Amino acid sequence: MPKKILLIDDDALVLKSIRNLLIQQGYQVDCAKSAEEAINQLRETSPNLIICDIRMPGKSGIDLIRQLKQTCQDERRPDVSFIFITGYA
């Protein structure tokens, strides 16, 4: 069974590019364009890894990851890993 990844970024081109690369490597990838979408995706899927942009409108990726980590702990899913990505120096 392929590992599941939740990819979160507000830039559609970034989502498409990274998603395609990960799928080529055999991963199952779900995408979210906002914090709200990511929270819903986390509830619908059980990702092994969450990759999140740091700078997004509304809620920063850092704040979102804090919330998603808490949700994973509350749901007894401590095995989820997190990676930040950004286009800023």
CSV table of C-alpha atoms in Angstrom, one decimal:
chain,number,residue,atom,x,y,z
A,1,MET,CA,0.0,0.0,0.0
A,2,PRO,CA,1.5,3.4,-1.0
A,3,LYS,CA,2.3,5.9,1.7
A,4,LYS,CA,-0.1,8.8,1.9
A,5,ILE,CA,1.0,12.4,1.8
A,6,LEU,CA,-1.1,15.5,2.4
A,7,LEU,CA,0.4,18.5,0.5
A,8,ILE,CA,-0.7,22.0,1.5
A,9,ASP,CA,0.1,25.1,-0.6
A,10,ASP,CA,-1.9,28.1,-1.8
A,11,ASP,CA,-0.1,28.1,-5.2
A,12,ALA,CA,-1.8,25.8,-7.7
A,13,LEU,CA,1.4,25.4,-9.8
A,14,VAL,CA,3.4,24.3,-6.8
A,15,LEU,CA,0.7,21.8,-5.7
A,16,LYS,CA,0.6,20.3,-9.2
A,17,SER,CA,4.4,20.1,-9.6
A,18,ILE,CA,5.2,18.5,-6.3
A,19,ARG,CA,2.1,16.3,-6.5
A,20,ASN,CA,3.3,14.9,-9.9
A,21,LEU,CA,6.8,14.3,-8.6
A,22,LEU,CA,5.5,12.4,-5.5
A,23,ILE,CA,3.1,10.3,-7.5
A,24,GLN,CA,5.9,9.3,-9.9
A,25,GLN,CA,7.7,8.0,-6.8
A,26,GLY,CA,4.7,5.9,-5.9
A,27,TYR,CA,3.1,8.0,-3.2
A,28,GLN,CA,-0.6,8.7,-2.8
A,29,VAL,CA,-1.1,12.4,-2.6
A,30,ASP,CA,-4.0,14.5,-1.5
A,31,CYS,CA,-3.8,18.3,-1.9
A,32,ALA,CA,-5.2,21.3,0.0
A,33,LYS,CA,-5.0,24.9,-1.0
A,34,SER,CA,-5.9,26.4,2.4
A,35,ALA,CA,-5.8,25.7,6.1
A,36,GLU,CA,-9.5,24.9,6.1
A,37,GLU,CA,-9.1,22.4,3.3
A,38,ALA,CA,-6.1,20.8,5.0
A,39,ILE,CA,-8.1,20.3,8.3
A,40,ASN,CA,-10.9,18.7,6.3
A,41,GLN,CA,-8.5,16.5,4.3
A,42,LEU,CA,-6.8,15.3,7.6
A,43,ARG,CA,-10.1,14.2,8.9
A,44,GLU,CA,-11.0,12.4,5.6
A,45,THR,CA,-7.6,10.7,5.0
A,46,SER,CA,-4.9,9.3,7.2
A,47,PRO,CA,-1.7,10.7,5.8
A,48,ASN,CA,1.7,9.4,6.9
A,49,LEU,CA,3.3,12.7,6.0
A,50,ILE,CA,2.1,16.3,5.8
A,51,ILE,CA,4.0,18.8,3.6
A,52,CYS,CA,3.0,22.4,4.2
A,53,ASP,CA,3.9,25.8,2.8
A,54,ILE,CA,4.9,28.3,5.5
A,55,ARG,CA,3.4,31.4,3.9
A,56,MET,CA,-0.3,31.2,3.1
A,57,PRO,CA,-3.1,33.7,3.3
A,58,GLY,CA,-5.3,33.5,6.4
A,59,LYS,CA,-3.4,31.1,8.6
A,60,SER,CA,0.4,30.6,8.4
A,61,GLY,CA,1.7,27.1,7.7
A,62,ILE,CA,3.4,27.1,11.1
A,63,ASP,CA,0.1,27.8,12.9
A,64,LEU,CA,-1.6,25.2,10.8
A,65,ILE,CA,1.0,22.5,11.5
A,66,ARG,CA,0.6,23.2,15.3
A,67,GLN,CA,-3.2,22.6,14.9
A,68,LEU,CA,-2.7,19.5,12.7
A,69,LYS,CA,-0.2,18.1,15.2
A,70,GLN,CA,-2.7,18.6,18.0
A,71,THR,CA,-5.4,17.0,16.0
A,72,CYS,CA,-3.2,14.0,15.2
A,73,GLN,CA,-2.4,13.6,18.9
A,74,ASP,CA,-6.0,13.9,19.9
A,75,GLU,CA,-6.9,11.2,17.4
A,76,ARG,CA,-4.0,9.0,18.5
A,77,ARG,CA,-2.1,9.2,15.3
A,78,PRO,CA,1.4,10.1,16.5
A,79,ASP,CA,3.1,8.5,13.5
A,80,VAL,CA,2.4,11.5,11.2
A,81,SER,CA,5.5,13.4,10.1
A,82,PHE,CA,5.6,17.0,9.0
A,83,ILE,CA,7.8,19.0,6.5
A,84,PHE,CA,7.7,22.7,5.8
A,85,ILE,CA,8.3,24.2,2.3
A,86,THR,CA,8.6,27.8,1.3
A,87,GLY,CA,9.6,29.9,-1.7
A,88,TYR,CA,11.0,32.6,0.5
A,89,ALA,CA,14.6,32.9,1.7
